[in-house]
mmCIF file with all atom_site columns, C-alpha atoms in Angstrom:
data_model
loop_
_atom_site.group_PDB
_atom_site.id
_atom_site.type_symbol
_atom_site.label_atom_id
_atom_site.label_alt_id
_atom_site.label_comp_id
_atom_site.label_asym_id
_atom_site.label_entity_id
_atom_site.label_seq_id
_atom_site.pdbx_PDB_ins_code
_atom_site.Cartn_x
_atom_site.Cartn_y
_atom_site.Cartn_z
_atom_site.occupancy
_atom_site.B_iso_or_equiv
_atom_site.pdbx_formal_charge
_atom_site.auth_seq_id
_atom_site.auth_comp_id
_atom_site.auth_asym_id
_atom_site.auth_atom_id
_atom_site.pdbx_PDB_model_num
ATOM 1   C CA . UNK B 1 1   ? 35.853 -115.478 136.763 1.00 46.00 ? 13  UNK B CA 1
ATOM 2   C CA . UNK B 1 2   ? 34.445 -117.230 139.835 1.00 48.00 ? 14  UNK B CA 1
ATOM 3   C CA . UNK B 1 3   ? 31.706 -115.473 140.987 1.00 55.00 ? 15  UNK B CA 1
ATOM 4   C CA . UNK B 1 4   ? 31.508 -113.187 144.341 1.00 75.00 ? 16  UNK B CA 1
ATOM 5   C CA . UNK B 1 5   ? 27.988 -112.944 144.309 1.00 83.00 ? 17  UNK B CA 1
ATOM 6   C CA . UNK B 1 6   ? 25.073 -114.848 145.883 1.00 83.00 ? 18  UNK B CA 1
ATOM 7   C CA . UNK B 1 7   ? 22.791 -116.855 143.528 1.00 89.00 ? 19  UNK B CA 1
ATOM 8   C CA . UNK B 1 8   ? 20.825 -114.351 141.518 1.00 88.00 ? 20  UNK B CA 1
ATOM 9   C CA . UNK B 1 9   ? 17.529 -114.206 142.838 1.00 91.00 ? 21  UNK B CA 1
ATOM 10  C CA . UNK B 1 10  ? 14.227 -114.990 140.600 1.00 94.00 ? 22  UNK B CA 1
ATOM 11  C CA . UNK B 1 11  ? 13.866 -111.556 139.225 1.00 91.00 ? 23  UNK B CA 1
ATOM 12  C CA . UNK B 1 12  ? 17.442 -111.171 138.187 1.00 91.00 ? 24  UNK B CA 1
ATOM 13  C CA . UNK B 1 13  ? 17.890 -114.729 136.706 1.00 92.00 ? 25  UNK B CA 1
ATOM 14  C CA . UNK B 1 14  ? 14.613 -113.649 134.797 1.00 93.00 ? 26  UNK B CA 1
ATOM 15  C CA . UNK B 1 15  ? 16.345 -110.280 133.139 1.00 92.00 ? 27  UNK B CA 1
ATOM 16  C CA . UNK B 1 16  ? 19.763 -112.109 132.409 1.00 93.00 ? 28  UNK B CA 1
ATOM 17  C CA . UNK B 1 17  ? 17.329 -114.859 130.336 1.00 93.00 ? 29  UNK B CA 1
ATOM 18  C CA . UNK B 1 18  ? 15.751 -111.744 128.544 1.00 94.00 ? 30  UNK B CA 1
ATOM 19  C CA . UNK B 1 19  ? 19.189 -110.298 127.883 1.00 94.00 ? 31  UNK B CA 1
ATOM 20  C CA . UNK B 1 20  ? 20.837 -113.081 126.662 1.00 91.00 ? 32  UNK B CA 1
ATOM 21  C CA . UNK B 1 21  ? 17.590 -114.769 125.007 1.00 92.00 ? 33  UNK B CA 1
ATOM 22  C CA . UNK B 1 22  ? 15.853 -111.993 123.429 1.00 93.00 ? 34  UNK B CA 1
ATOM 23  C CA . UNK B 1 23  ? 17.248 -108.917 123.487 1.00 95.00 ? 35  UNK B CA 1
ATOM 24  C CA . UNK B 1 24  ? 20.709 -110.172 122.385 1.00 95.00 ? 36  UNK B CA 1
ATOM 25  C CA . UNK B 1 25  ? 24.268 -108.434 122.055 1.00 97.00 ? 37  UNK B CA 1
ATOM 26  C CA . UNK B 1 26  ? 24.387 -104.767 122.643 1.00 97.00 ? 38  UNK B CA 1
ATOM 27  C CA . UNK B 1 27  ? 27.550 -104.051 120.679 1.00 97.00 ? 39  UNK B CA 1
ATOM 28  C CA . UNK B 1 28  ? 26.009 -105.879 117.459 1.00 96.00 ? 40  UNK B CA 1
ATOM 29  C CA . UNK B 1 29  ? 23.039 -104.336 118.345 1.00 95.00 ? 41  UNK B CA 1
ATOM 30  C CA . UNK B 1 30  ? 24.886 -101.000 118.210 1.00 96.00 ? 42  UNK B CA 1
ATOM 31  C CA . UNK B 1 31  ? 26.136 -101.656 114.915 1.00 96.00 ? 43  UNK B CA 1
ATOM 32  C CA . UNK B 1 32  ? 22.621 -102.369 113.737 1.00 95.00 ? 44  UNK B CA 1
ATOM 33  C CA . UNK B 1 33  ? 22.496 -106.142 113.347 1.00 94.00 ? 45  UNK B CA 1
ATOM 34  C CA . UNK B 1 34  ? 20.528 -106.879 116.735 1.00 92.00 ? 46  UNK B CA 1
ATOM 35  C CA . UNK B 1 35  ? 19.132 -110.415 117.726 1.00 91.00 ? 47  UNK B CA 1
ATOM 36  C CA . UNK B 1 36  ? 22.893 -111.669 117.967 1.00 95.00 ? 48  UNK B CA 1
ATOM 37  C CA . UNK B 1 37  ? 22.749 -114.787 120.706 1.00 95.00 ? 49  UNK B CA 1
ATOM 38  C CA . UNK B 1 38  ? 24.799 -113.694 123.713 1.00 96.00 ? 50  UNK B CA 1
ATOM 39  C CA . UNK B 1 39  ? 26.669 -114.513 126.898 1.00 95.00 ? 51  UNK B CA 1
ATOM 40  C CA . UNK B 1 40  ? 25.945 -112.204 130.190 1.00 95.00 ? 52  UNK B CA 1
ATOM 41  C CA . UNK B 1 41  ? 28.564 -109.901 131.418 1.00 92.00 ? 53  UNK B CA 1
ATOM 42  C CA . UNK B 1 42  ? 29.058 -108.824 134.765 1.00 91.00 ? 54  UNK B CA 1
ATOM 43  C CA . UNK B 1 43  ? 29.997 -105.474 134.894 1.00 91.00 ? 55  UNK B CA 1
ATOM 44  C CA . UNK B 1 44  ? 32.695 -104.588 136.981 1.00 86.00 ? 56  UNK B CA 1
ATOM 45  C CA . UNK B 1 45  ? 33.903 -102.187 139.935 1.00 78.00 ? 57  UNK B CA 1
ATOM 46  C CA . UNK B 1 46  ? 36.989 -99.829  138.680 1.00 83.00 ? 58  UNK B CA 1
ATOM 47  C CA . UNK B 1 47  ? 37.210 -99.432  142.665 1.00 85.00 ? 59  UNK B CA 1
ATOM 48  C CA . UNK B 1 48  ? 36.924 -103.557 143.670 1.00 83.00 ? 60  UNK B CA 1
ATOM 49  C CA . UNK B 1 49  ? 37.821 -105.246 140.822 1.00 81.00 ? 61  UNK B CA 1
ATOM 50  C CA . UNK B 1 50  ? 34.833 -107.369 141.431 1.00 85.00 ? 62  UNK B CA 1
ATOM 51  C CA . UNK B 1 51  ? 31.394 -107.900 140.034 1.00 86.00 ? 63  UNK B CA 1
ATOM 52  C CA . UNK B 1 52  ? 28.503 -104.984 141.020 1.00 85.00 ? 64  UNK B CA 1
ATOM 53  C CA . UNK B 1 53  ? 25.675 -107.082 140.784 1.00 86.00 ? 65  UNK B CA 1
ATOM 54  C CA . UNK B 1 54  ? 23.113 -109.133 138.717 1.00 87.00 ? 66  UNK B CA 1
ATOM 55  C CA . UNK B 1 55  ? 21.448 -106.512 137.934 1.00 90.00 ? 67  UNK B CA 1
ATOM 56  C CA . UNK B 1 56  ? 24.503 -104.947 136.425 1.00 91.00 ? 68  UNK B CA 1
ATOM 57  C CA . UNK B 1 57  ? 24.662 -106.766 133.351 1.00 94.00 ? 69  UNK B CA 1
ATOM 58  C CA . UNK B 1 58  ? 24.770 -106.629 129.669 1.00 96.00 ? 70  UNK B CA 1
ATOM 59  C CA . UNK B 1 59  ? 24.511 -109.171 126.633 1.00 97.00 ? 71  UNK B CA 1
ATOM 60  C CA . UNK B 1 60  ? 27.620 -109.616 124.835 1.00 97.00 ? 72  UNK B CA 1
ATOM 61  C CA . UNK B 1 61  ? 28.024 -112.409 121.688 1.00 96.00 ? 73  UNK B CA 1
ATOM 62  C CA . UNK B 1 62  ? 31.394 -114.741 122.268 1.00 95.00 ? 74  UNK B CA 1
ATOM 63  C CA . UNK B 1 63  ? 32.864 -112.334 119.797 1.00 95.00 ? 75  UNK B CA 1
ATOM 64  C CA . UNK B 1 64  ? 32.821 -108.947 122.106 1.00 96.00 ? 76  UNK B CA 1
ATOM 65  C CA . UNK B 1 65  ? 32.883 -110.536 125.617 1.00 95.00 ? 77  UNK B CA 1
ATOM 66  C CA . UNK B 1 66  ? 36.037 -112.515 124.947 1.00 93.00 ? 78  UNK B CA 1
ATOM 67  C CA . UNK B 1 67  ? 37.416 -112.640 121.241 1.00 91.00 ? 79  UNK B CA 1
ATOM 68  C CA . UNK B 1 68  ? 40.328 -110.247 120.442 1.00 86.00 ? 80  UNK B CA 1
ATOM 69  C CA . UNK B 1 69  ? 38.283 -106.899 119.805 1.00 85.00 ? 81  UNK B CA 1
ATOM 70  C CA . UNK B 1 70  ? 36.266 -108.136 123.339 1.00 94.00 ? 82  UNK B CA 1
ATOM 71  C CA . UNK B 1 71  ? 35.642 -106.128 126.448 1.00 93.00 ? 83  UNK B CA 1
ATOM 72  C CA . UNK B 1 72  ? 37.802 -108.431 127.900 1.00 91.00 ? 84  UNK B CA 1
ATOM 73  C CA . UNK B 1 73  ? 40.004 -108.289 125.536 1.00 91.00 ? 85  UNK B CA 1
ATOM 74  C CA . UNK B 1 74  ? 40.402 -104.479 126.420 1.00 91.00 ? 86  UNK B CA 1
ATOM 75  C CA . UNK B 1 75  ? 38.468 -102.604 127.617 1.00 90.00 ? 87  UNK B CA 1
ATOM 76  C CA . UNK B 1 76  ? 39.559 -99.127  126.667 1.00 92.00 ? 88  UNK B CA 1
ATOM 77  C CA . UNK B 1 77  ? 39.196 -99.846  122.856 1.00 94.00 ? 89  UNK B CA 1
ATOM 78  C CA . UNK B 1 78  ? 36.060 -101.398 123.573 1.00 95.00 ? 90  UNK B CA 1
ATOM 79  C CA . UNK B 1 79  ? 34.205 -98.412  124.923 1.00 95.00 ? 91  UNK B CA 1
ATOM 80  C CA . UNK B 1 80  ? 35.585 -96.368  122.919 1.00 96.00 ? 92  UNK B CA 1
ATOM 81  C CA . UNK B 1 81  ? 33.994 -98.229  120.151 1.00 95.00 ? 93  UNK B CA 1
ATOM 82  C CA . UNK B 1 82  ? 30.541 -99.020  122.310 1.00 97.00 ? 94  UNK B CA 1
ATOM 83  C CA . UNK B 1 83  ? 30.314 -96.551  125.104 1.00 96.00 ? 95  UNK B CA 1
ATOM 84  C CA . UNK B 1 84  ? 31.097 -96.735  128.736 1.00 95.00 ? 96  UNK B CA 1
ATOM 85  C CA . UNK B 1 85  ? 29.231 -99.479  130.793 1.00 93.00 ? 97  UNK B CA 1
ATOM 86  C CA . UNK B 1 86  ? 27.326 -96.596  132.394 1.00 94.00 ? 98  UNK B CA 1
ATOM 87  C CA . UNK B 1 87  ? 25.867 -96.142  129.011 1.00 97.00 ? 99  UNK B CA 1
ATOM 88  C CA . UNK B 1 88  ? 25.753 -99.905  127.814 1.00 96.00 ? 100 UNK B CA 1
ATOM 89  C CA . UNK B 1 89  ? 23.774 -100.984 130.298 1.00 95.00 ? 101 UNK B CA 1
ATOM 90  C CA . UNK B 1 90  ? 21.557 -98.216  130.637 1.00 95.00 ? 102 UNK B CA 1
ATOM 91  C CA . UNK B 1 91  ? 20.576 -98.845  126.949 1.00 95.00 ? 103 UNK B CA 1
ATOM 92  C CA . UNK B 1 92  ? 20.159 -102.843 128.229 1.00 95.00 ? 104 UNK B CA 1
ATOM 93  C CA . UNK B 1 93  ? 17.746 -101.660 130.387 1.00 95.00 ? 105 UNK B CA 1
ATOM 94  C CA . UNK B 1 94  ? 15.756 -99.562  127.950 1.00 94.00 ? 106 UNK B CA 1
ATOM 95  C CA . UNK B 1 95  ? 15.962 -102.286 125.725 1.00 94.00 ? 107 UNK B CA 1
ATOM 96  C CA . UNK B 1 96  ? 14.317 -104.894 128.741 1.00 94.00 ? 108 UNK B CA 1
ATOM 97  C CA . UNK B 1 97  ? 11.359 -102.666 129.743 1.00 92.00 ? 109 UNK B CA 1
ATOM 98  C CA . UNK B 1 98  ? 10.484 -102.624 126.146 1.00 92.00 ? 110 UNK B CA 1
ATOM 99  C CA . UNK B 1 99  ? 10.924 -105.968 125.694 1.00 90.00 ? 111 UNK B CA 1
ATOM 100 C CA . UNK B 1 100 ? 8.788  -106.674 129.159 1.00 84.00 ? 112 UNK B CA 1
ATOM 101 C CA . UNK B 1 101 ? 6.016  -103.952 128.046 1.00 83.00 ? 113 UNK B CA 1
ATOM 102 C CA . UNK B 1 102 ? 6.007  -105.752 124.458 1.00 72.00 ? 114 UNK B CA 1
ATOM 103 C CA . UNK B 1 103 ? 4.965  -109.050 126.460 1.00 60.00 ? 115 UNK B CA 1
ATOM 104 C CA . UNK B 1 104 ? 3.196  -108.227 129.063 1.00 51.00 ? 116 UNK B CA 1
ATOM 105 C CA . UNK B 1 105 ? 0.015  -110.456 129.093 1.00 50.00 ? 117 UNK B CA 1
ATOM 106 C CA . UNK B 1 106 ? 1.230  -112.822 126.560 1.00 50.00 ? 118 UNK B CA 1
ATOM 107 C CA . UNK B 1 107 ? 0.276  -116.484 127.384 1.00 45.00 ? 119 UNK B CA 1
#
């Protein structure tokens, strides 16, 4: 999907590095087997059809972000198995500030 967004700034490219880096896939992470590398999704607007934001993001292996049981794949059968992205990506962003607390002040 070509991207409608600006550039993501500093901050935001920094948290989609963690995501996809460290913190890994949230669905295989969900079904306890966490540290799975991962893509970033874009989450996106049931109103637009577009992409919220960079900050709107979660980690997703190949597998879930665009095999056959993916989120693109569908969607419905996806949260249904994983949660709404309300709830995905709130538990991304639990998982970065513990990540970022867990390093903060490491060289």
């Amino acid at each position: 999907m070509k991207s409608s967004l600006p550039a993501p700034t500093k901050v935001q490219a920094h948290r989609m590095e963690i995501i996809s880096r460290d913190i890994g896939c949230i669905a295989n992470h969900i079904l306890l087997n966490p540290g799975v590398p991962a893509q970033v999704h874009h989450l996106i607007s049931e109103k637009t059809g577009r992409r919220i934001s960079h900050d709107a993001t979660i980690p997703l292996s190949p597998e879930f972000h665009t095999g056959p049981f993916s989120i693109h794949g569908s969607k419905r059968k996806f949260a249904e198995r994983f949660g709404s992205d309300e709830y995905l990506l709130s538990e991304v962003n639990r998982l970065v500030a513990i990540f970022e607390g867990n390093t903060v002040g490491r060289s």
